[in-house]
Each structure stands twice: as structure tokens, then as C-alpha cells.
Amino acid sequence: MQKQKIAIFGSTGSIGTQALEILNQKPELFDVGVLSANNNYEKLAAQANQFRPDVITLGNKNHKSEFERLLAYKPGNILYGNEILEHVAAEEDYDLLLNSLVGFAGFMSTFLALKRDKKVALANKESLVVGGEILTKLPAFHDNKLIPVDSEHSAMLQCLVGENRETIKKIIITASGGPFRDFSREEMEQITVEDALNHPNWEMGAKITIDSSTMMNKGLEIIEAMWFFGLPIDHIQPIIHPQSIIHSIIEFSDGSSKAQLGPPDMKVPILYALTYPERVNCPNETLDYTSSMNLELKPVDFEKFPCLQLAIESAKLGGFAPAVLNAANEVAVDRFLEKEIRYIDIPKIIESSLRNITSNKELTPEALQDIDRETRKFANLVLR
Ligand code: MN
């Protein structure tokens, strides 16, 4: 494998941190060219001192002087503000961008990197959710330069190696079901921020942990899979798999199914995305097939997860609807974390936004930014 220069957006988050552990294990394969974080300047400085990237960006300008005091070397370029990421994605030197930004904020970076034909390892699922129609038209997408990091989509990609994509009959996307999968409706009404932040299998940031508990995360992933693999939304079926060991299943037209398995550890899909289409040695944790293992699969109770239903509905509506869904969800999750609304109000805000906000503009990156802004304004006022 040729050595690759990696840019990481969101380097101090959960995915970014685990990615750097992998890059540290494989110095013969990777150089770190760019590190970007939003707020955690102390961790960013420690990462930079270890990996010595030429370009560093920090979103929060207020930490400029403390940050620079912590740096033990002189990088080529230190940039401030979140707007600067667009410049970095579009202009700076790297071979592969690992986009692990959270939310709509990640879309433009994916777009600009693909537009200049760079590889993008995509941990920002919102990029395809809001802009799938735009991204999948780019030549780089058809050249397999957009590579999934999400464990489910990585599983799908791994199951599809050597297969003709026209023989896919169905994608079965697994979901842990989150901490509330066995809750009654009455119990759902009492859920607190602390309850929702406590995910049984995966260690993740706050936004995605809440999304997992409402199953909005699975809804976003279904839309993401639809664009990644070019399938109609009703060919992608979520199922509950509480152990998070089967990461997804592909059913083919001859009746055969393939699944990809592994411990719930993001390092495997991160590494696969960085080295795709190759597979490289790495001492990641493996499953223990010498002891008994329980792999449970059960149907999703859609009634219990209105966010999942809304996500599927938005994909069927198409156009700007998934962008409205996503923006409203980001606002609703923030407001829940701020304890302004109840847990069960999250889908109400999303539904109200979907019913009220549309656009007949042409679907462009600028129009997406407009609808995102408009939806946030609206979603902030619902239930006030
Ligand atoms: Mn996932």
C-alpha cells in the first residue's frame, strides 16, 4: 500500500481519537497532514505534538493563545474558526479526509473534498442524509472514493466485495435498539437526559447516543445506506440485534445472505475505511468463538420509535425533506440535552418541521444551507 496523508476533521471526538490510535500503530501506512477540532484545545495540542501535522485548525478562536502555548513545534499553518474547514477541505494537502464532524456541519467538507477527487472516509452520516442526491452525482463517488466508516455500512461494503451490486435483494441493517428498546410507552415519557446518555454497547458522543436511543440514528443510517448502495428505501430493513456483533446483512437475489461480524469496536471499520479496498493486519480485538455466544435478532416495533418512522418518511418525500428532518433533529436533541423539552417531544419537533418547511429551489449545496438555517429557526420555536 502506498503511504497516505490523512486529514482528520473532528480529531478529538470518539472516532477521531480511535483513528489516531490506529494511525499510531501503522506509521508505515499513514502520515497525519491535518488535525481539526472544535473546542478541546488541550487534547488537540497533545495530538498535534504527537503526530506533528502541518496544518491544525481550532474552531473556538477564544483559546488561540492557550492553544499555541501548548504546542511543542511549529506547524506550517494554524487556522481558527469553523468556516476555515471549507478552505482546508478544498485547498490543503491530503490524500484522504476522515470526516468525523457531527451533524450538517460536515456536509460541505465531504462535498468539497470529493469535488477535488480526494478520498473521504465518512463518519459524518449527515453528509449523505442531507446531500445524497448531490454527492452521488460527483465522479469521485462513482470512483469509490466515498468510503463508509459507520460500522453497519462498513459491514455492507465488506459483504459486497466481489459481488455484483445488481444482485442485492435487500439490506438488513442491525440496530442495538438503544437503552429503551424494552420500555413501555409510559416509561418512555419519563426518560431523562442521564438515562438517554447511557448506551449499553457503544461509547459515543452525546448527539449520536441520543440518536441511538430514539432510533433516529438508524433512520439516518437507512438513508445513508440508500445512497451508498443505490437501493430504494423499502429494500433496507432495520432489525433489532441487542448484542451489536452482526453489523449488517446483505440478502442476494439467489436467496443467500452474507453478514459481517465483530465485537462492537469502531477501530475495525475505521481501519477498513482508511485502507479500502485492502485489508491490513492489526491487533484489534476479535470475537471468541470458543465460548458460547448469544446472537439475538428481532423485529423493530416501529410504533415505539416515531423518529425512525419520520426518517423513512423523509426519504420517501425526498428533495429537501431529509435535510429538514436532520436539522430539526439536531435542534431537538440539543434542546433535550439542555433540558428545555421532554424526551417524547423530540419527534414532535421533527414532525412539525417536516410538515411546515419545504422549498421548490433546485437542490444545491447553497440551497441546503438555506433550508438548514430556516429549519433550525423554526425548530427552536416549536413547543415554546
Ligand atoms: Mn452505526
Short mmCIF file of C-alpha atoms and ligand atoms in Angstrom, two decimals:
data_model
loop_
_atom_site.label_atom_id
_atom_site.label_comp_id
_atom_site.label_asym_id
_atom_site.label_seq_id
_atom_site.Cartn_x
_atom_site.Cartn_y
_atom_site.Cartn_z
CA MET A 1 0.00 0.00 0.00
CA GLN A 2 1.16 3.50 -0.78
CA LYS A 3 1.59 5.77 2.19
CA GLN A 4 -1.34 8.16 2.59
CA LYS A 5 -1.53 11.61 4.10
CA ILE A 6 -4.60 11.78 6.33
CA ALA A 7 -6.68 14.81 7.32
CA ILE A 8 -8.95 14.33 10.31
CA PHE A 9 -11.91 16.66 10.92
CA GLY A 10 -13.21 16.14 14.44
CA SER A 11 -9.95 14.67 15.70
CA THR A 12 -10.70 14.99 19.42
CA GLY A 13 -14.06 13.17 19.20
CA SER A 14 -14.64 9.47 19.67
CA ILE A 15 -13.95 8.45 16.04
CA GLY A 16 -11.02 10.86 15.64
CA THR A 17 -9.35 9.61 18.80
CA GLN A 18 -9.70 5.96 17.81
CA ALA A 19 -8.47 6.74 14.30
CA LEU A 20 -5.31 8.30 15.72
CA GLU A 21 -4.70 5.16 17.79
CA ILE A 22 -4.76 3.20 14.53
CA LEU A 23 -2.53 5.68 12.69
CA ASN A 24 -0.11 5.42 15.59
CA GLN A 25 0.02 1.64 15.15
CA LYS A 26 0.63 1.91 11.39
CA PRO A 27 3.19 4.69 10.82
CA GLU A 28 4.41 2.88 7.69
CA LEU A 29 0.97 3.39 6.08
CA PHE A 30 -0.10 6.85 7.21
CA ASP A 31 1.09 10.40 7.79
CA VAL A 32 -1.12 12.87 9.59
CA GLY A 33 -1.40 16.02 7.47
CA VAL A 34 -4.26 17.88 9.11
CA LEU A 35 -5.90 17.79 12.55
CA SER A 36 -9.07 19.78 13.25
CA ALA A 37 -11.10 20.16 16.41
CA ASN A 38 -13.81 22.49 17.56
CA ASN A 39 -13.26 23.24 21.21
CA ASN A 40 -11.00 20.77 23.02
CA TYR A 41 -7.73 22.67 22.52
CA GLU A 42 -5.79 20.75 25.18
CA LYS A 43 -6.45 17.39 23.57
CA LEU A 44 -5.84 18.86 20.11
CA ALA A 45 -2.45 20.21 21.20
CA ALA A 46 -1.48 16.83 22.67
CA GLN A 47 -2.50 15.10 19.44
CA ALA A 48 -0.62 17.65 17.35
CA ASN A 49 2.53 17.32 19.45
CA GLN A 50 2.42 13.56 18.94
CA PHE A 51 1.62 13.46 15.19
CA ARG A 52 3.11 16.78 14.03
CA PRO A 53 0.61 17.67 11.30
CA ASP A 54 1.49 20.58 9.03
CA VAL A 55 -1.99 22.10 9.33
CA ILE A 56 -4.06 22.44 12.51
CA THR A 57 -7.44 24.08 12.85
CA LEU A 58 -9.31 25.00 16.03
CA GLY A 59 -12.95 26.12 15.82
CA ASN A 60 -13.11 28.15 19.01
CA LYS A 61 -10.91 31.23 18.47
CA ASN A 62 -11.09 32.15 22.18
CA HIS A 63 -8.49 29.51 23.00
CA LYS A 64 -5.91 30.79 20.50
CA SER A 65 -3.18 31.86 22.91
CA GLU A 66 -3.53 28.95 25.36
CA PHE A 67 -3.53 26.56 22.44
CA GLU A 68 -0.40 27.95 20.85
CA ARG A 69 1.38 27.92 24.21
CA LEU A 70 0.77 24.17 24.43
CA LEU A 71 2.27 23.39 21.02
CA ALA A 72 5.75 21.91 21.17
CA TYR A 73 6.61 22.51 17.49
CA LYS A 74 5.89 24.98 14.72
CA PRO A 75 3.25 23.75 12.23
CA GLY A 76 3.08 25.23 8.72
CA ASN A 77 -0.37 26.65 9.33
CA ILE A 78 -2.62 27.14 12.36
CA LEU A 79 -6.12 28.24 11.42
CA TYR A 80 -9.07 29.32 13.55
CA GLY A 81 -12.85 29.26 13.18
CA ASN A 82 -15.15 26.56 11.87
CA GLU A 83 -15.63 28.27 8.49
CA ILE A 84 -11.97 27.54 7.77
CA LEU A 85 -12.71 23.82 7.35
CA GLU A 86 -14.15 24.51 3.91
CA HIS A 87 -10.86 26.10 2.89
CA VAL A 88 -8.90 23.16 4.31
CA ALA A 89 -11.10 20.55 2.58
CA ALA A 90 -10.88 22.42 -0.71
CA GLU A 91 -7.25 23.64 -0.71
CA GLU A 92 -4.89 21.96 1.72
CA ASP A 93 -2.72 18.94 1.00
CA TYR A 94 -4.01 15.47 1.96
CA ASP A 95 -4.89 12.15 0.28
CA LEU A 96 -7.80 11.09 2.46
CA LEU A 97 -10.16 13.11 4.63
CA LEU A 98 -11.60 11.32 7.65
CA ASN A 99 -14.74 13.36 8.21
CA SER A 100 -15.91 12.76 11.75
CA LEU A 101 -17.68 16.07 12.26
CA VAL A 102 -21.09 15.87 13.87
CA GLY A 103 -24.22 16.99 12.04
CA PHE A 104 -24.97 19.08 8.96
CA ALA A 105 -21.73 20.97 9.63
CA GLY A 106 -19.91 18.04 7.99
CA PHE A 107 -21.65 18.18 4.61
CA MET A 108 -19.63 20.92 2.90
CA SER A 109 -16.31 19.29 3.78
CA THR A 110 -17.41 16.00 2.23
CA PHE A 111 -18.66 17.81 -0.84
CA LEU A 112 -15.54 19.93 -1.34
CA ALA A 113 -13.13 17.03 -0.81
CA LEU A 114 -14.97 14.76 -3.25
CA LYS A 115 -15.26 17.59 -5.75
CA ARG A 116 -11.47 17.74 -5.94
CA ASP A 117 -11.38 13.94 -6.25
CA LYS A 118 -9.98 13.20 -2.78
CA LYS A 119 -10.90 10.08 -0.83
CA VAL A 120 -13.32 10.66 2.05
CA ALA A 121 -13.74 8.19 4.91
CA LEU A 122 -17.20 9.18 6.04
CA ALA A 123 -18.10 9.09 9.71
CA ASN A 124 -20.41 12.11 9.25
CA LYS A 125 -23.60 10.30 8.25
CA GLU A 126 -25.47 13.57 7.81
CA SER A 127 -23.45 14.30 4.64
CA LEU A 128 -25.32 11.65 2.66
CA VAL A 129 -28.58 12.12 4.55
CA VAL A 130 -28.91 15.78 3.56
CA GLY A 131 -26.89 15.79 0.36
CA GLY A 132 -27.03 12.26 -1.06
CA GLU A 133 -28.54 13.49 -4.27
CA ILE A 134 -25.66 15.95 -4.76
CA LEU A 135 -22.78 13.75 -3.57
CA THR A 136 -23.76 10.67 -5.58
CA LYS A 137 -23.63 12.72 -8.79
CA LEU A 138 -19.94 13.52 -8.32
CA PRO A 139 -17.46 11.45 -10.38
CA ALA A 140 -15.44 10.66 -7.22
CA PHE A 141 -18.46 8.86 -5.76
CA HIS A 142 -18.59 6.52 -8.75
CA ASP A 143 -14.87 6.02 -8.41
CA ASN A 144 -15.48 4.55 -4.88
CA LYS A 145 -13.80 7.50 -3.18
CA LEU A 146 -16.54 7.91 -0.60
CA ILE A 147 -15.97 5.13 1.93
CA PRO A 148 -18.21 4.43 4.92
CA VAL A 149 -16.85 4.42 8.47
CA ASP A 150 -20.15 3.65 10.18
CA SER A 151 -19.97 0.03 11.35
CA GLU A 152 -23.18 -1.01 9.57
CA HIS A 153 -22.21 0.46 6.21
CA SER A 154 -18.69 -0.88 6.53
CA ALA A 155 -20.28 -4.31 7.09
CA MET A 156 -22.38 -3.87 3.95
CA LEU A 157 -19.35 -2.82 1.92
CA GLN A 158 -17.34 -5.79 3.21
CA CYS A 159 -20.19 -8.20 2.33
CA LEU A 160 -20.29 -6.75 -1.18
CA VAL A 161 -16.66 -7.36 -2.06
CA GLY A 162 -16.65 -9.49 -5.21
CA GLU A 163 -20.42 -9.23 -5.67
CA ASN A 164 -22.38 -7.66 -8.47
CA ARG A 165 -24.43 -4.91 -6.82
CA GLU A 166 -27.35 -5.68 -9.11
CA THR A 167 -27.81 -8.96 -7.24
CA ILE A 168 -28.58 -7.22 -3.93
CA LYS A 169 -32.16 -8.03 -3.00
CA LYS A 170 -32.28 -6.46 0.43
CA ILE A 171 -30.08 -4.88 3.06
CA ILE A 172 -30.78 -5.85 6.65
CA ILE A 173 -29.35 -3.16 8.90
CA THR A 174 -28.91 -4.15 12.51
CA ALA A 175 -29.71 -1.85 15.44
CA SER A 176 -28.94 -2.34 19.10
CA GLY A 177 -32.29 -0.72 19.82
CA GLY A 178 -30.61 1.50 22.40
CA PRO A 179 -31.31 1.55 26.13
CA PHE A 180 -35.12 1.91 25.78
CA ARG A 181 -35.91 -0.94 23.42
CA ASP A 182 -37.88 -2.77 26.14
CA PHE A 183 -39.55 0.31 27.65
CA SER A 184 -43.33 0.76 27.66
CA ARG A 185 -44.91 3.94 26.31
CA GLU A 186 -45.47 5.18 29.87
CA GLU A 187 -41.82 4.57 30.74
CA MET A 188 -40.78 6.47 27.56
CA GLU A 189 -42.49 9.60 28.93
CA GLN A 190 -40.24 9.69 31.98
CA ILE A 191 -36.85 9.37 30.23
CA THR A 192 -34.23 11.82 31.47
CA VAL A 193 -31.06 13.14 29.81
CA GLU A 194 -28.97 10.89 32.05
CA ASP A 195 -30.99 7.79 31.06
CA ALA A 196 -30.61 8.59 27.36
CA LEU A 197 -26.87 9.20 27.55
CA ASN A 198 -26.27 5.70 28.88
CA HIS A 199 -25.89 3.42 25.81
CA PRO A 200 -25.50 -0.31 26.53
CA ASN A 201 -22.95 -1.25 23.80
CA TRP A 202 -21.21 1.68 22.18
CA GLU A 203 -19.17 4.57 23.61
CA MET A 204 -20.08 7.61 21.52
CA GLY A 205 -20.61 11.37 21.65
CA ALA A 206 -23.79 12.83 23.21
CA LYS A 207 -25.63 13.61 19.95
CA ILE A 208 -25.26 10.12 18.47
CA THR A 209 -26.03 8.45 21.79
CA ILE A 210 -29.38 10.26 21.97
CA ASP A 211 -29.99 9.47 18.29
CA SER A 212 -29.36 5.78 19.04
CA SER A 213 -31.88 5.81 21.84
CA THR A 214 -34.63 7.37 19.66
CA MET A 215 -33.53 5.18 16.73
CA MET A 216 -33.14 8.36 14.66
CA ASN A 217 -29.59 7.12 14.25
CA LYS A 218 -30.91 4.03 12.47
CA GLY A 219 -33.20 6.21 10.38
CA LEU A 220 -30.26 8.35 9.28
CA GLU A 221 -28.24 5.20 8.58
CA ILE A 222 -31.03 3.75 6.43
CA ILE A 223 -31.00 6.92 4.33
CA GLU A 224 -27.20 6.78 4.21
CA ALA A 225 -27.30 3.13 3.03
CA MET A 226 -29.85 4.01 0.39
CA TRP A 227 -27.41 6.49 -1.17
CA PHE A 228 -24.26 4.46 -0.61
CA PHE A 229 -25.62 1.36 -2.29
CA GLY A 230 -28.23 2.84 -4.64
CA LEU A 231 -31.23 0.97 -3.26
CA PRO A 232 -34.84 2.11 -2.76
CA ILE A 233 -35.53 2.83 0.90
CA ASP A 234 -38.02 -0.03 1.31
CA HIS A 235 -35.27 -2.52 0.39
CA ILE A 236 -33.41 -1.60 3.57
CA GLN A 237 -34.85 -3.27 6.62
CA PRO A 238 -33.83 -2.48 10.19
CA ILE A 239 -33.80 -5.28 12.77
CA ILE A 240 -33.01 -5.24 16.47
CA HIS A 241 -29.84 -7.06 17.42
CA PRO A 242 -29.07 -6.17 21.04
CA GLN A 243 -25.53 -7.61 21.09
CA SER A 244 -24.17 -5.39 18.24
CA ILE A 245 -22.00 -8.22 16.89
CA ILE A 246 -23.64 -8.76 13.49
CA HIS A 247 -23.05 -5.35 11.93
CA SER A 248 -25.36 -5.85 8.94
CA ILE A 249 -26.58 -8.46 6.47
CA ILE A 250 -26.97 -8.43 2.69
CA GLU A 251 -29.55 -10.69 1.11
CA PHE A 252 -28.87 -11.61 -2.54
CA SER A 253 -31.21 -12.50 -5.38
CA ASP A 254 -30.42 -16.24 -5.20
CA GLY A 255 -31.61 -16.44 -1.57
CA SER A 256 -28.14 -16.36 0.01
CA SER A 257 -27.28 -13.89 2.79
CA LYS A 258 -23.88 -12.60 3.92
CA ALA A 259 -23.22 -10.92 7.24
CA GLN A 260 -20.17 -9.24 8.76
CA LEU A 261 -19.43 -9.82 12.44
CA GLY A 262 -17.09 -8.41 15.03
CA PRO A 263 -17.01 -7.01 18.57
CA PRO A 264 -18.65 -3.57 18.92
CA ASP A 265 -15.38 -1.74 18.27
CA MET A 266 -15.14 1.12 15.78
CA LYS A 267 -11.45 0.52 15.12
CA VAL A 268 -12.18 -2.22 12.58
CA PRO A 269 -14.46 -0.12 10.35
CA ILE A 270 -12.18 2.91 10.74
CA LEU A 271 -9.14 0.91 9.63
CA TYR A 272 -11.06 -0.68 6.76
CA ALA A 273 -12.14 2.75 5.51
CA LEU A 274 -8.56 4.03 5.65
CA THR A 275 -7.12 1.07 3.73
CA TYR A 276 -10.07 0.12 1.46
CA PRO A 277 -10.05 -1.87 -0.80
CA GLU A 278 -7.19 -3.55 1.02
CA ARG A 279 -7.31 -5.28 4.38
CA VAL A 280 -4.25 -4.94 6.60
CA ASN A 281 -3.04 -6.68 9.74
CA CYS A 282 -3.90 -5.03 13.03
CA PRO A 283 -4.15 -6.43 16.56
CA ASN A 284 -7.79 -5.43 17.03
CA GLU A 285 -10.00 -7.25 19.48
CA THR A 286 -11.67 -10.37 17.98
CA LEU A 287 -14.73 -12.46 18.84
CA ASP A 288 -14.17 -15.51 21.00
CA TYR A 289 -15.74 -18.39 19.08
CA THR A 290 -14.59 -20.95 21.67
CA SER A 291 -17.20 -19.84 24.21
CA SER A 292 -20.96 -19.77 23.67
CA MET A 293 -22.37 -16.59 22.21
CA ASN A 294 -25.94 -15.40 22.04
CA LEU A 295 -26.94 -13.62 18.81
CA GLU A 296 -30.49 -12.42 19.08
CA LEU A 297 -32.49 -10.89 16.20
CA LYS A 298 -35.97 -9.44 16.50
CA PRO A 299 -38.27 -7.16 14.50
CA VAL A 300 -38.40 -3.42 15.17
CA ASP A 301 -41.50 -2.07 16.90
CA PHE A 302 -41.95 0.98 14.66
CA GLU A 303 -44.78 2.34 16.83
CA LYS A 304 -42.37 2.79 19.68
CA PHE A 305 -39.80 4.74 17.64
CA PRO A 306 -41.53 7.64 15.83
CA CYS A 307 -38.15 9.17 14.91
CA LEU A 308 -37.33 6.11 12.82
CA GLN A 309 -40.67 6.37 11.04
CA LEU A 310 -40.14 10.09 10.36
CA ALA A 311 -36.70 9.41 8.89
CA ILE A 312 -38.10 6.82 6.49
CA GLU A 313 -40.95 9.16 5.60
CA SER A 314 -38.50 11.98 4.83
CA ALA A 315 -36.54 9.72 2.49
CA LYS A 316 -39.74 8.84 0.64
CA LEU A 317 -40.60 12.54 0.33
CA GLY A 318 -37.08 13.16 -0.99
CA GLY A 319 -35.73 16.56 -2.07
CA PHE A 320 -35.08 18.75 0.96
CA ALA A 321 -37.14 16.67 3.42
CA PRO A 322 -34.19 14.66 4.84
CA ALA A 323 -32.31 17.95 5.38
CA VAL A 324 -35.31 19.35 7.27
CA LEU A 325 -35.55 16.14 9.30
CA ASN A 326 -31.87 16.30 10.16
CA ALA A 327 -31.80 19.99 11.14
CA ALA A 328 -34.94 19.63 13.26
CA ASN A 329 -33.45 16.57 14.96
CA GLU A 330 -30.20 18.39 15.73
CA VAL A 331 -32.12 21.23 17.35
CA ALA A 332 -34.49 18.89 19.21
CA VAL A 333 -31.62 16.81 20.61
CA ASP A 334 -29.80 19.98 21.72
CA ARG A 335 -32.94 21.27 23.40
CA PHE A 336 -33.46 17.93 25.14
CA LEU A 337 -29.85 17.93 26.36
CA GLU A 338 -30.43 21.47 27.65
CA LYS A 339 -33.49 20.08 29.48
CA GLU A 340 -35.80 22.50 27.64
CA ILE A 341 -38.06 19.78 26.26
CA ARG A 342 -39.04 16.23 27.22
CA TYR A 343 -37.67 13.14 25.52
CA ILE A 344 -41.01 12.43 23.84
CA ASP A 345 -41.05 15.98 22.40
CA ILE A 346 -38.10 15.21 20.12
CA PRO A 347 -40.24 13.55 17.39
CA LYS A 348 -42.93 16.22 17.78
CA ILE A 349 -40.48 18.97 16.85
CA ILE A 350 -39.22 16.97 13.88
CA GLU A 351 -42.69 16.17 12.63
CA SER A 352 -43.83 19.76 12.91
CA SER A 353 -40.76 20.92 10.97
CA LEU A 354 -41.33 18.34 8.23
CA ARG A 355 -44.96 19.46 7.85
CA ASN A 356 -44.11 23.15 7.70
CA ILE A 357 -40.86 23.57 5.82
CA THR A 358 -40.35 22.91 2.14
CA SER A 359 -38.55 24.53 -0.74
CA ASN A 360 -39.01 24.42 -4.50
CA LYS A 361 -35.48 25.59 -5.13
CA GLU A 362 -33.04 23.44 -7.06
CA LEU A 363 -31.10 21.11 -4.73
CA THR A 364 -27.66 22.73 -4.42
CA PRO A 365 -25.21 23.00 -1.50
CA GLU A 366 -26.28 26.64 -1.01
CA ALA A 367 -29.98 25.74 -1.02
CA LEU A 368 -29.25 23.01 1.56
CA GLN A 369 -27.58 25.58 3.78
CA ASP A 370 -30.62 27.86 3.45
CA ILE A 371 -33.12 25.16 4.37
CA ASP A 372 -30.92 24.01 7.24
CA ARG A 373 -30.88 27.55 8.66
CA GLU A 374 -34.61 28.03 8.15
CA THR A 375 -35.43 24.70 9.82
CA ARG A 376 -33.25 25.44 12.84
CA LYS A 377 -35.02 28.75 13.37
CA PHE A 378 -38.40 27.04 13.15
CA ALA A 379 -37.50 24.01 15.30
CA ASN A 380 -36.21 26.30 18.03
CA LEU A 381 -39.64 27.91 18.34
CA VAL A 382 -41.80 24.77 18.38
CA LEU A 383 -43.22 23.95 21.85
CA ARG A 384 -42.08 27.24 23.37
MN MN B 1 -23.80 2.84 13.19
#
